[in-house]
Short mmCIF file of N, CA and C in Angstrom, two decimals:
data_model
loop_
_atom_site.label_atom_id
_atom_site.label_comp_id
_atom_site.label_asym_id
_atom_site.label_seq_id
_atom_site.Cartn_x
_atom_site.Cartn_y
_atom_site.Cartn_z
N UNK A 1 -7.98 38.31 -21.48
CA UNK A 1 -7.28 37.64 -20.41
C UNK A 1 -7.56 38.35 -19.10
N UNK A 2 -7.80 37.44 -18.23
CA UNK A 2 -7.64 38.03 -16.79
C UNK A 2 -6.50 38.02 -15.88
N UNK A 3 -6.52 38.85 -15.36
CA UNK A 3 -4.96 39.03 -14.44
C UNK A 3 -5.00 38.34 -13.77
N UNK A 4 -3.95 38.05 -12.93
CA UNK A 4 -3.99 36.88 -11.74
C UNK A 4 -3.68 37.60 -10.73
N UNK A 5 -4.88 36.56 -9.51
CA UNK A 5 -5.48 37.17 -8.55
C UNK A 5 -3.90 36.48 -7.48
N UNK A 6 -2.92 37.25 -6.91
CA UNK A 6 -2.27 37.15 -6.27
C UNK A 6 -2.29 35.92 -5.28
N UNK A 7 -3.75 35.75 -5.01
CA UNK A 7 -3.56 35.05 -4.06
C UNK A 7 -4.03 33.37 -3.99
N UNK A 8 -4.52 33.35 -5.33
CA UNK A 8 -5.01 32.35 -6.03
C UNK A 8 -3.87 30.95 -6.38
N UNK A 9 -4.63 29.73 -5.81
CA UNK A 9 -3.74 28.85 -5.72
C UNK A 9 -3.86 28.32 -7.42
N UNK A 10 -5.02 28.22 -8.48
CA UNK A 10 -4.77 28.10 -9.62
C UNK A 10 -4.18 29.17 -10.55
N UNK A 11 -3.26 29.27 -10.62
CA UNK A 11 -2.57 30.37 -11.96
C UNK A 11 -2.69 29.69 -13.36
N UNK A 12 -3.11 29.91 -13.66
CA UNK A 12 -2.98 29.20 -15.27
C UNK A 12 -4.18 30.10 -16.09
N UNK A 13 -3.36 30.19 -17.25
CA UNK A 13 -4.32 31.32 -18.10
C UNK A 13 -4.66 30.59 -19.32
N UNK A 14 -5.39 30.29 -19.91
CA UNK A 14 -6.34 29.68 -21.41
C UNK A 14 -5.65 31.05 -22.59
N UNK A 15 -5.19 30.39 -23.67
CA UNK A 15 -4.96 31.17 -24.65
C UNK A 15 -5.83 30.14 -25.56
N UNK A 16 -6.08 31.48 -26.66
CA UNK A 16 -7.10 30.74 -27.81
C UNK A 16 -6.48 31.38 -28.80
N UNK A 17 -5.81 30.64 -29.75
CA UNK A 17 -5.59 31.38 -31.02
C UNK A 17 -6.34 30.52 -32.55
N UNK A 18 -6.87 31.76 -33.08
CA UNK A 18 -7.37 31.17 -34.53
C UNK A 18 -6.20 31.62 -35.63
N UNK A 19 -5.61 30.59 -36.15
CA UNK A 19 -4.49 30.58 -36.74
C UNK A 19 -4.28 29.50 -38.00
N UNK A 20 -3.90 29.86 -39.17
CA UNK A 20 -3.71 28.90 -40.33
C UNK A 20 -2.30 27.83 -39.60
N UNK A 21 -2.36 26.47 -40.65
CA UNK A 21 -0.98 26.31 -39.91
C UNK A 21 0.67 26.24 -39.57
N UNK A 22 0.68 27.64 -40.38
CA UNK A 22 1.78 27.98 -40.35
C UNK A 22 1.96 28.86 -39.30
N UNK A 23 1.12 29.94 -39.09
CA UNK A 23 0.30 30.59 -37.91
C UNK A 23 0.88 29.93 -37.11
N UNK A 24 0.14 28.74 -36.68
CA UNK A 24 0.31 28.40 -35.25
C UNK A 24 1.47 27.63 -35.08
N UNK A 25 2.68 27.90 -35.80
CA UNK A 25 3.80 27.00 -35.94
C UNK A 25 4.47 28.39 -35.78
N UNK A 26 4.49 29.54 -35.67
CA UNK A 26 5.60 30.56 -35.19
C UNK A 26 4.66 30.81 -33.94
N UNK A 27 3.79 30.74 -33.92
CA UNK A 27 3.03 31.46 -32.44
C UNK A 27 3.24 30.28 -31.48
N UNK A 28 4.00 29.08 -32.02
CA UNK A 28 4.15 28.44 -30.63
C UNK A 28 5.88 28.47 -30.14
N UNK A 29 6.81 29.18 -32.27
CA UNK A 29 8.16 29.53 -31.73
C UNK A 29 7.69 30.75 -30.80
N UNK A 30 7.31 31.41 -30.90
CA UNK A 30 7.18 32.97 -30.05
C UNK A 30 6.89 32.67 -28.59
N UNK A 31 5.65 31.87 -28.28
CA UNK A 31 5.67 31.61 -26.80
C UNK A 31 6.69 30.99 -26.06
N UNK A 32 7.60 30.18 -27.35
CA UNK A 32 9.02 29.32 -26.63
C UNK A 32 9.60 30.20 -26.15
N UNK A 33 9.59 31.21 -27.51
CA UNK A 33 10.81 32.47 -26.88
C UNK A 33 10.54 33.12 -25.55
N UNK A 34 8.86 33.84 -25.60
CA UNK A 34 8.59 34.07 -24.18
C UNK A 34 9.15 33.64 -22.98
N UNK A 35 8.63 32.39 -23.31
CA UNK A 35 8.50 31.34 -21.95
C UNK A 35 10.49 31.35 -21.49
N UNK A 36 11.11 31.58 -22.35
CA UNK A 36 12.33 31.73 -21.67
C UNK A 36 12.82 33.18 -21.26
N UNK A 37 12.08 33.99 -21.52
CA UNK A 37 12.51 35.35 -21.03
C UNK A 37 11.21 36.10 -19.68
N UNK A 38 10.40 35.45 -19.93
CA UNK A 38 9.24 35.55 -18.93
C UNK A 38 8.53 36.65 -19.60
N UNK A 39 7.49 37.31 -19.29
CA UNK A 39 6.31 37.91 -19.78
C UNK A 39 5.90 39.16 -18.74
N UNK A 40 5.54 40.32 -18.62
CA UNK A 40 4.89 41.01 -18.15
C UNK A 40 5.78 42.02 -17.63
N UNK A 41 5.32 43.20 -16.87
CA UNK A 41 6.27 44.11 -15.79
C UNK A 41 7.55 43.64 -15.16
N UNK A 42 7.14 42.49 -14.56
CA UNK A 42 8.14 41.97 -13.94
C UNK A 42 8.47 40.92 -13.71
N UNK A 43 9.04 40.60 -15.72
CA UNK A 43 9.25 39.63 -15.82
C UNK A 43 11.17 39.21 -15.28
N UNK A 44 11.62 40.51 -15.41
CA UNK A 44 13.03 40.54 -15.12
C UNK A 44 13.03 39.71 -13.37
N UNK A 45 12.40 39.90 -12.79
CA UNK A 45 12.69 39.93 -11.25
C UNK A 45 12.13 38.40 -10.79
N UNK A 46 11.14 37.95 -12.02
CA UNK A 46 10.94 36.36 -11.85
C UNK A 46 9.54 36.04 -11.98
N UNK A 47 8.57 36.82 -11.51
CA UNK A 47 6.86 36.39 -11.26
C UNK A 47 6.39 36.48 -12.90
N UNK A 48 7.43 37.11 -14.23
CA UNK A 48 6.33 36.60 -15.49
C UNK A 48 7.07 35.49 -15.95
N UNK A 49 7.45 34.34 -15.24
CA UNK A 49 7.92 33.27 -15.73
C UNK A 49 6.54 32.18 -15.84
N UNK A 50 6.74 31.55 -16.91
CA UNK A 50 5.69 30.26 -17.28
C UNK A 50 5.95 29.86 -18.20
N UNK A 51 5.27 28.24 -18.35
CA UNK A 51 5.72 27.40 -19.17
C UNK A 51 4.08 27.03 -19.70
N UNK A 52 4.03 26.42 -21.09
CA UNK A 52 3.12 25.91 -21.70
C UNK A 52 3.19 24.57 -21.27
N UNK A 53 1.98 24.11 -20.77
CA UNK A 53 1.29 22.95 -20.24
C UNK A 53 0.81 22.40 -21.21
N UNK A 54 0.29 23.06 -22.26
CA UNK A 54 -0.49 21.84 -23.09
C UNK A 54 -1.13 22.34 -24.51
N UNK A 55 -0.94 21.95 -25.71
CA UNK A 55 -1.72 22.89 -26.32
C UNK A 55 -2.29 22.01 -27.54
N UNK A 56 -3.66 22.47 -27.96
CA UNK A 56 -4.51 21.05 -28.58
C UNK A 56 -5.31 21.97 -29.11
N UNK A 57 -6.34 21.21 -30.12
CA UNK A 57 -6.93 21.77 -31.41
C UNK A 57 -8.30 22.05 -30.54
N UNK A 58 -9.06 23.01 -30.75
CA UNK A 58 -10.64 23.54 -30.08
C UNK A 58 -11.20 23.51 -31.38
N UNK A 59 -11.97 22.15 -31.62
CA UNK A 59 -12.91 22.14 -32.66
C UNK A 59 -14.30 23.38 -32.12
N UNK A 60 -14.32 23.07 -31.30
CA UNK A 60 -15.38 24.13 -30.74
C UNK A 60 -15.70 25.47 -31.23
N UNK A 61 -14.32 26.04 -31.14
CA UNK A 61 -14.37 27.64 -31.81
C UNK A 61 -14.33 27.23 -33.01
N UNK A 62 -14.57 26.45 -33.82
CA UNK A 62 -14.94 26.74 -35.36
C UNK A 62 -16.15 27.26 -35.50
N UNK A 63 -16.58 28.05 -36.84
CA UNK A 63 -17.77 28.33 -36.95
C UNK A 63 -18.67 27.27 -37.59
N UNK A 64 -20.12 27.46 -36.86
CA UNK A 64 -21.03 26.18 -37.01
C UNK A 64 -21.81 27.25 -37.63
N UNK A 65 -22.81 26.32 -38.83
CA UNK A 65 -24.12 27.00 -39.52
C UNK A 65 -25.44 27.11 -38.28
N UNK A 66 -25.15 26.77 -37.40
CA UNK A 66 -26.15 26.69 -36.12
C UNK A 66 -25.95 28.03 -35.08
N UNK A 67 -24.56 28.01 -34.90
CA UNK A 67 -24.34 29.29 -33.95
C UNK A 67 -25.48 30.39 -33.62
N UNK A 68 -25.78 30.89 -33.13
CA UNK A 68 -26.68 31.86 -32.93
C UNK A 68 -25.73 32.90 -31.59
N UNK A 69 -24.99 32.63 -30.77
CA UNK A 69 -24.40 33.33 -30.09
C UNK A 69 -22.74 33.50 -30.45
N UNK A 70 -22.44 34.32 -28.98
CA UNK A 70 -21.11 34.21 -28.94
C UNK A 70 -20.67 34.37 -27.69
N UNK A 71 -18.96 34.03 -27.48
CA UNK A 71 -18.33 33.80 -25.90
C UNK A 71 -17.35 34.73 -26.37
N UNK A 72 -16.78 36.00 -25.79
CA UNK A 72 -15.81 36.55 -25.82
C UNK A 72 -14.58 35.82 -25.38
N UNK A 73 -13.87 36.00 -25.98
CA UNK A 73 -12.48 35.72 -25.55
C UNK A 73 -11.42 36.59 -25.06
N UNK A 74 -11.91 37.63 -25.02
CA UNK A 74 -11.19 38.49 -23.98
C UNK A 74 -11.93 39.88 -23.97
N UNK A 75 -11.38 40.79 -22.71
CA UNK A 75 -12.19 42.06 -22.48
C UNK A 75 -12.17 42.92 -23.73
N UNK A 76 -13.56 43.35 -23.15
CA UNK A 76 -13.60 44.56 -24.43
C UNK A 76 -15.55 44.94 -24.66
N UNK A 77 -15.07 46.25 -25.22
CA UNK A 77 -16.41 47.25 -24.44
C UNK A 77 -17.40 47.27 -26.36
N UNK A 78 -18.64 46.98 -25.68
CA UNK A 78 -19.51 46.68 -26.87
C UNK A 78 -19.46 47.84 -27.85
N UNK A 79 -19.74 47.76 -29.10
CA UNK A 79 -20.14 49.18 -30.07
C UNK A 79 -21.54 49.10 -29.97
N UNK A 80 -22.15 50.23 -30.44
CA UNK A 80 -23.19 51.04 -30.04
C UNK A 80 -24.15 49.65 -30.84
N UNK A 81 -23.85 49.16 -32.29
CA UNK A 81 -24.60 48.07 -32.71
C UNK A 81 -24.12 46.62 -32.43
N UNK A 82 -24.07 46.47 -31.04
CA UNK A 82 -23.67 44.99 -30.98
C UNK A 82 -24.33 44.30 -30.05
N UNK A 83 -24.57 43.29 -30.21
CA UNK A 83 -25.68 42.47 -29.09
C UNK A 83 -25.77 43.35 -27.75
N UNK A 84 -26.97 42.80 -27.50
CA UNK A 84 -26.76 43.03 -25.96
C UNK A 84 -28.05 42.24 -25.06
N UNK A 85 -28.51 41.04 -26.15
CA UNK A 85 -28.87 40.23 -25.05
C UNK A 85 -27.93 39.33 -24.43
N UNK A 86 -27.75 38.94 -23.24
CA UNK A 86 -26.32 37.84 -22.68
C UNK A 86 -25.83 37.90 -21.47
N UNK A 87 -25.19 37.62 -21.41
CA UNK A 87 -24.67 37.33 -19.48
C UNK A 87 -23.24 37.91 -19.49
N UNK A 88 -23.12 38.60 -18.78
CA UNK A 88 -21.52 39.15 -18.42
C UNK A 88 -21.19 39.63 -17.06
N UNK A 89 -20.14 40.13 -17.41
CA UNK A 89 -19.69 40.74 -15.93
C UNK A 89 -18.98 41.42 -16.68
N UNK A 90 -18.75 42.74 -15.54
CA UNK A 90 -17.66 43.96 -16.02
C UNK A 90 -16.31 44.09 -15.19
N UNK A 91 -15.63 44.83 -15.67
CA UNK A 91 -14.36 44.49 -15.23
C UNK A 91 -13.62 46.30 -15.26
N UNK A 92 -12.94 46.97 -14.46
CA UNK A 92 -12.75 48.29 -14.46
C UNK A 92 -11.57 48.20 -14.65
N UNK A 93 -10.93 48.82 -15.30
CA UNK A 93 -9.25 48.62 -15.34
C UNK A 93 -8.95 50.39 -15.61
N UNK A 94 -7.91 50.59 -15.56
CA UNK A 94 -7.09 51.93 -15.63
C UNK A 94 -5.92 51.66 -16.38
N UNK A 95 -6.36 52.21 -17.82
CA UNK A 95 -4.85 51.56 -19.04
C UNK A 95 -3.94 52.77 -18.60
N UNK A 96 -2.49 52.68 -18.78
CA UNK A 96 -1.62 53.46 -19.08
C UNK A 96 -1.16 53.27 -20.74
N UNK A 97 -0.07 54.62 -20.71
CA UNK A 97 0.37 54.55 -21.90
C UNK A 97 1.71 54.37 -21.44
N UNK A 98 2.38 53.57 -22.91
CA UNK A 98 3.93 53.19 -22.32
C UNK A 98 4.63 54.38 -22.96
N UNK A 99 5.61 53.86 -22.40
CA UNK A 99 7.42 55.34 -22.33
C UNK A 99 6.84 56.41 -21.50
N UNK A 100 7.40 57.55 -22.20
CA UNK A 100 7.21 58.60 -21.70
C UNK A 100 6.81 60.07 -22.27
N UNK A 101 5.57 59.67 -22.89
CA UNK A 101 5.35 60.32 -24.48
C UNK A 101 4.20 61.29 -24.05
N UNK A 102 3.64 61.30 -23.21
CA UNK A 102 2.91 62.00 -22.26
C UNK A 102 3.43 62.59 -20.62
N UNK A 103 2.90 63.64 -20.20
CA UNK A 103 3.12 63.88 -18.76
C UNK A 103 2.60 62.97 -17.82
N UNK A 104 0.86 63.08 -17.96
CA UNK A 104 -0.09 62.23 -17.22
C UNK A 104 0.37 60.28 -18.10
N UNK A 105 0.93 59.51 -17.45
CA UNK A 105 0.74 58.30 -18.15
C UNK A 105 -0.41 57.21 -17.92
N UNK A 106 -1.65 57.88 -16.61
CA UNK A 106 -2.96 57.17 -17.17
C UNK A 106 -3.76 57.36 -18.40
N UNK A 107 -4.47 56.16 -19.00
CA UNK A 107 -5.28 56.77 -20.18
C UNK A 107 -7.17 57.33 -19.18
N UNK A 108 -6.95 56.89 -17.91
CA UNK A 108 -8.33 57.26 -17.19
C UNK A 108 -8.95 55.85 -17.00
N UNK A 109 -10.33 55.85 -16.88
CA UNK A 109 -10.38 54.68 -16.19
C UNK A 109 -11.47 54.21 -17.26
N UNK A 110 -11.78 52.82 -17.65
CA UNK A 110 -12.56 52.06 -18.45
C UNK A 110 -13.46 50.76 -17.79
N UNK A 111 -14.56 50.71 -18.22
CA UNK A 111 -14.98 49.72 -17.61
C UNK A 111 -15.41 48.49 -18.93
N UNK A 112 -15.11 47.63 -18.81
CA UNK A 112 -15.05 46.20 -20.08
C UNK A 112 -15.75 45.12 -19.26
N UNK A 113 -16.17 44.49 -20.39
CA UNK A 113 -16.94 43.23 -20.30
C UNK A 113 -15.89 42.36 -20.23
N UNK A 114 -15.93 41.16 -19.53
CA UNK A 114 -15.30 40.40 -18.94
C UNK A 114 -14.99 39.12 -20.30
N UNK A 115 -13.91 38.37 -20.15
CA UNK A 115 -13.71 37.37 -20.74
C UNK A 115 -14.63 36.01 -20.67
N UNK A 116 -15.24 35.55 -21.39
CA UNK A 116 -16.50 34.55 -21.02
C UNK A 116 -17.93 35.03 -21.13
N UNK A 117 -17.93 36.30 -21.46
CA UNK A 117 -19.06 37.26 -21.63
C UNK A 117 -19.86 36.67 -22.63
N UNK A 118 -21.69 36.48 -22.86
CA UNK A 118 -21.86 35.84 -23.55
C UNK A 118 -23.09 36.63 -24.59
N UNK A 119 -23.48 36.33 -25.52
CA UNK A 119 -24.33 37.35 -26.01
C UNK A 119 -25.02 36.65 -27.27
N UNK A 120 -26.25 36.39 -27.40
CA UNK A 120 -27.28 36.08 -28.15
C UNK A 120 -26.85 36.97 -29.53
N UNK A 121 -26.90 36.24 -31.08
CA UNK A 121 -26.90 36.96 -31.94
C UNK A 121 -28.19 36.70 -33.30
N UNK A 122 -28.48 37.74 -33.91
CA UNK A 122 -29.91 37.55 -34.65
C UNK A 122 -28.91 36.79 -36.22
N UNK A 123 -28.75 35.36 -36.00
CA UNK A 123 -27.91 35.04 -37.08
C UNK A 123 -26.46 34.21 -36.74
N UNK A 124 -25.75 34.23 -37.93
CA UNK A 124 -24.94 34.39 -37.49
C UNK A 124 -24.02 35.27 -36.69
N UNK A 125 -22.64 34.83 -35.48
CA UNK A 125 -21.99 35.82 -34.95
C UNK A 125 -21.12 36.33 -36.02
N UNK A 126 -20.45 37.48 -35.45
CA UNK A 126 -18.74 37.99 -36.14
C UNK A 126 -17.89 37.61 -35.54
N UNK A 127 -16.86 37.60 -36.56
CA UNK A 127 -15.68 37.06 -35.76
C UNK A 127 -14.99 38.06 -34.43
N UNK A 128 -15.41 39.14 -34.64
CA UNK A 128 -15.36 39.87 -33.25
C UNK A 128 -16.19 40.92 -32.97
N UNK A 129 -15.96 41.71 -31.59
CA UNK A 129 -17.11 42.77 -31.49
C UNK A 129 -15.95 43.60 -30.78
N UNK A 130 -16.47 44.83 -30.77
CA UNK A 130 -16.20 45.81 -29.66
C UNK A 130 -15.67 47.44 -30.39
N UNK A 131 -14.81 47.95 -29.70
CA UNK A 131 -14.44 49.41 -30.66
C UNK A 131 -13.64 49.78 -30.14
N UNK A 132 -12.97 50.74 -30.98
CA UNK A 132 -11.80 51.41 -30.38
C UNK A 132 -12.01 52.53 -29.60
N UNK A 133 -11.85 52.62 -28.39
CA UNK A 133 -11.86 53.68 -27.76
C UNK A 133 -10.81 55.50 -27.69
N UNK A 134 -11.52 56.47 -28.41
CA UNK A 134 -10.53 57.44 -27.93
C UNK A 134 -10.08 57.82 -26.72
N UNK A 135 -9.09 58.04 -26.33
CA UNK A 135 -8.48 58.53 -25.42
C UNK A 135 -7.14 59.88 -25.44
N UNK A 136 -7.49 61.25 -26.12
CA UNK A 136 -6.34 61.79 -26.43
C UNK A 136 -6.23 62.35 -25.26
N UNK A 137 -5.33 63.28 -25.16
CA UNK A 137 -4.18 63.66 -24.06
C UNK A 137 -3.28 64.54 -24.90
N UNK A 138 -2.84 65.89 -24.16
CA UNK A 138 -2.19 66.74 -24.71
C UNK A 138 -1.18 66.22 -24.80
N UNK A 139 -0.39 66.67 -26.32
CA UNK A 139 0.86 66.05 -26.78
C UNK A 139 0.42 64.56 -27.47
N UNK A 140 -0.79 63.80 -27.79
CA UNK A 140 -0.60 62.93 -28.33
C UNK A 140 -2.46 62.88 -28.48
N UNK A 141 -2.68 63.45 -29.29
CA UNK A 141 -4.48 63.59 -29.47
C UNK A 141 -5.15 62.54 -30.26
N UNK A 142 -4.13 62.06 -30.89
CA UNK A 142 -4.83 61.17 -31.27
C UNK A 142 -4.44 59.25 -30.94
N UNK A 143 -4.59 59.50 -29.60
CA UNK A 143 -4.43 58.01 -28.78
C UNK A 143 -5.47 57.50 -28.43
N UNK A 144 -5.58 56.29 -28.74
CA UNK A 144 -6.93 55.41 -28.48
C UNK A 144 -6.72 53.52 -27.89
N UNK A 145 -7.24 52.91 -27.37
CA UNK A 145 -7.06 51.91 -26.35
C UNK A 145 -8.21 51.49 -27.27
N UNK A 146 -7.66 50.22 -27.72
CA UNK A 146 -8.16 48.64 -28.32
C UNK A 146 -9.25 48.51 -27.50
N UNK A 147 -10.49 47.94 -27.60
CA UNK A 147 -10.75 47.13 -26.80
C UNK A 147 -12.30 46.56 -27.40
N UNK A 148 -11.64 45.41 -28.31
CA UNK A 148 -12.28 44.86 -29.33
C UNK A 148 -11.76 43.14 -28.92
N UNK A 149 -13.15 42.33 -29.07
CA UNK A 149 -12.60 40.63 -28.64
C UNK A 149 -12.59 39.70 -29.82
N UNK A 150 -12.05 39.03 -29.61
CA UNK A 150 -12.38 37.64 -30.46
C UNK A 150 -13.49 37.32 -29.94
N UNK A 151 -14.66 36.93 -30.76
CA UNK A 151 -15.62 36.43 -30.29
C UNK A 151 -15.97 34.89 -31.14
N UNK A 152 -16.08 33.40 -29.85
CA UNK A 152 -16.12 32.05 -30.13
C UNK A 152 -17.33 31.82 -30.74
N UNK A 153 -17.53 31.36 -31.49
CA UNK A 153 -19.37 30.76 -31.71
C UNK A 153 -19.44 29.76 -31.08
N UNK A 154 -20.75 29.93 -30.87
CA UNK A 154 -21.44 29.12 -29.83
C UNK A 154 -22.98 28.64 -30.42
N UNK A 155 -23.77 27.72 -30.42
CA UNK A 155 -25.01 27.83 -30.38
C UNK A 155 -25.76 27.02 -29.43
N UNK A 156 -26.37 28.33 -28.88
CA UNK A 156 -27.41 28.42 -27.66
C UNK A 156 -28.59 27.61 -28.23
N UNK A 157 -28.70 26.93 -27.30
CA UNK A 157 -30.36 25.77 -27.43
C UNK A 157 -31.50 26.73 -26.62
N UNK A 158 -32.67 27.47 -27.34
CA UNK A 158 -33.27 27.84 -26.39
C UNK A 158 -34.22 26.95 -26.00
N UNK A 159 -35.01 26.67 -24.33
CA UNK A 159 -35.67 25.93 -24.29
C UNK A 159 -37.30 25.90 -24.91
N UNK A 160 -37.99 24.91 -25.29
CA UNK A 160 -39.65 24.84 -25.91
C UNK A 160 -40.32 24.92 -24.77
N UNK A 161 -41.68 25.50 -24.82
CA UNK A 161 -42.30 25.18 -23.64
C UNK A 161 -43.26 24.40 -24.56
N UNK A 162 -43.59 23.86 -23.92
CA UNK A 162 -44.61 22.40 -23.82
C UNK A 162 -46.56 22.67 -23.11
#
């Protein structure tokens, strides 16, 4: 997911969930619940308020015997064996850790591949890519930051030359 750009007259964020359907019959009680308590930092004060607009089946993200690529569905930093032919953009963020379980509460700074990121695969794709990153910190050594995606199949047409 990408944050929203303050100043941006479209706000609206795309969720993708792959879910059996019972799955997606509490994950849409859970967003109800959200959606009435609001979402984020500051959701108390009013700006993580939102409502679900619309929500419908993406035959798309199924897996096809054709696929040859993939579309991330959200940030997250490649492992040492994972594609890397494809189109992206990077994205720098600075995670914290929550409470107060550390002195320093940055985890430092990370740089991730962007949501929409796209990447050629020899085969079929996986259902995701990326790795867990360490990050320890005295008093808690063994802390590490997610940053692994769902990845959509896709299959890329390459062009023939003639």
């Amino acid at each position: 997911m990408e944050s929203f750009d303050e100043k941006a007259e479209d706000k609206r964020l795309a969720l993708y969930v792959a879910a059996t359907e019972e799955g997606d019959r509490v994950f849409r009680q859970a967003l109800a619940v959200l959606e009435s308590t609001g979402f984020g930092k500051k959701a108390s004060s009013g700006p993580g308020a939102f409502r679900v607009e619309s929500a419908q089946a993406c035959p798309w993200l199924e897996a096809s015997s054709e696929a040859n690529a993939f579309v991330s569905l959200s940030h997250f930093v490649p492992a040492a064996a994972d594609p890397s032919d494809g189109a992206w953009r990077l994205h720098t963020t600075y995670p914290k850790f929550q409470g107060n379980q550390v002195k320093e509460f940055l985890k430092g700074s990370l740089t991730m591949m962007t949501p929409g990121s796209w990447f050629r695969t020899n085969g079929a794709p996986n259902a995701w890519y990326g790795r867990v990153i360490p990050m320890p910190r005295d008093g808690l050594e063994k802390a590490v930051h997610y940053a692994m995606c769902l990845a959509a199949p896709v299959c890329l047409k390459v062009p023939t030359m003639q």
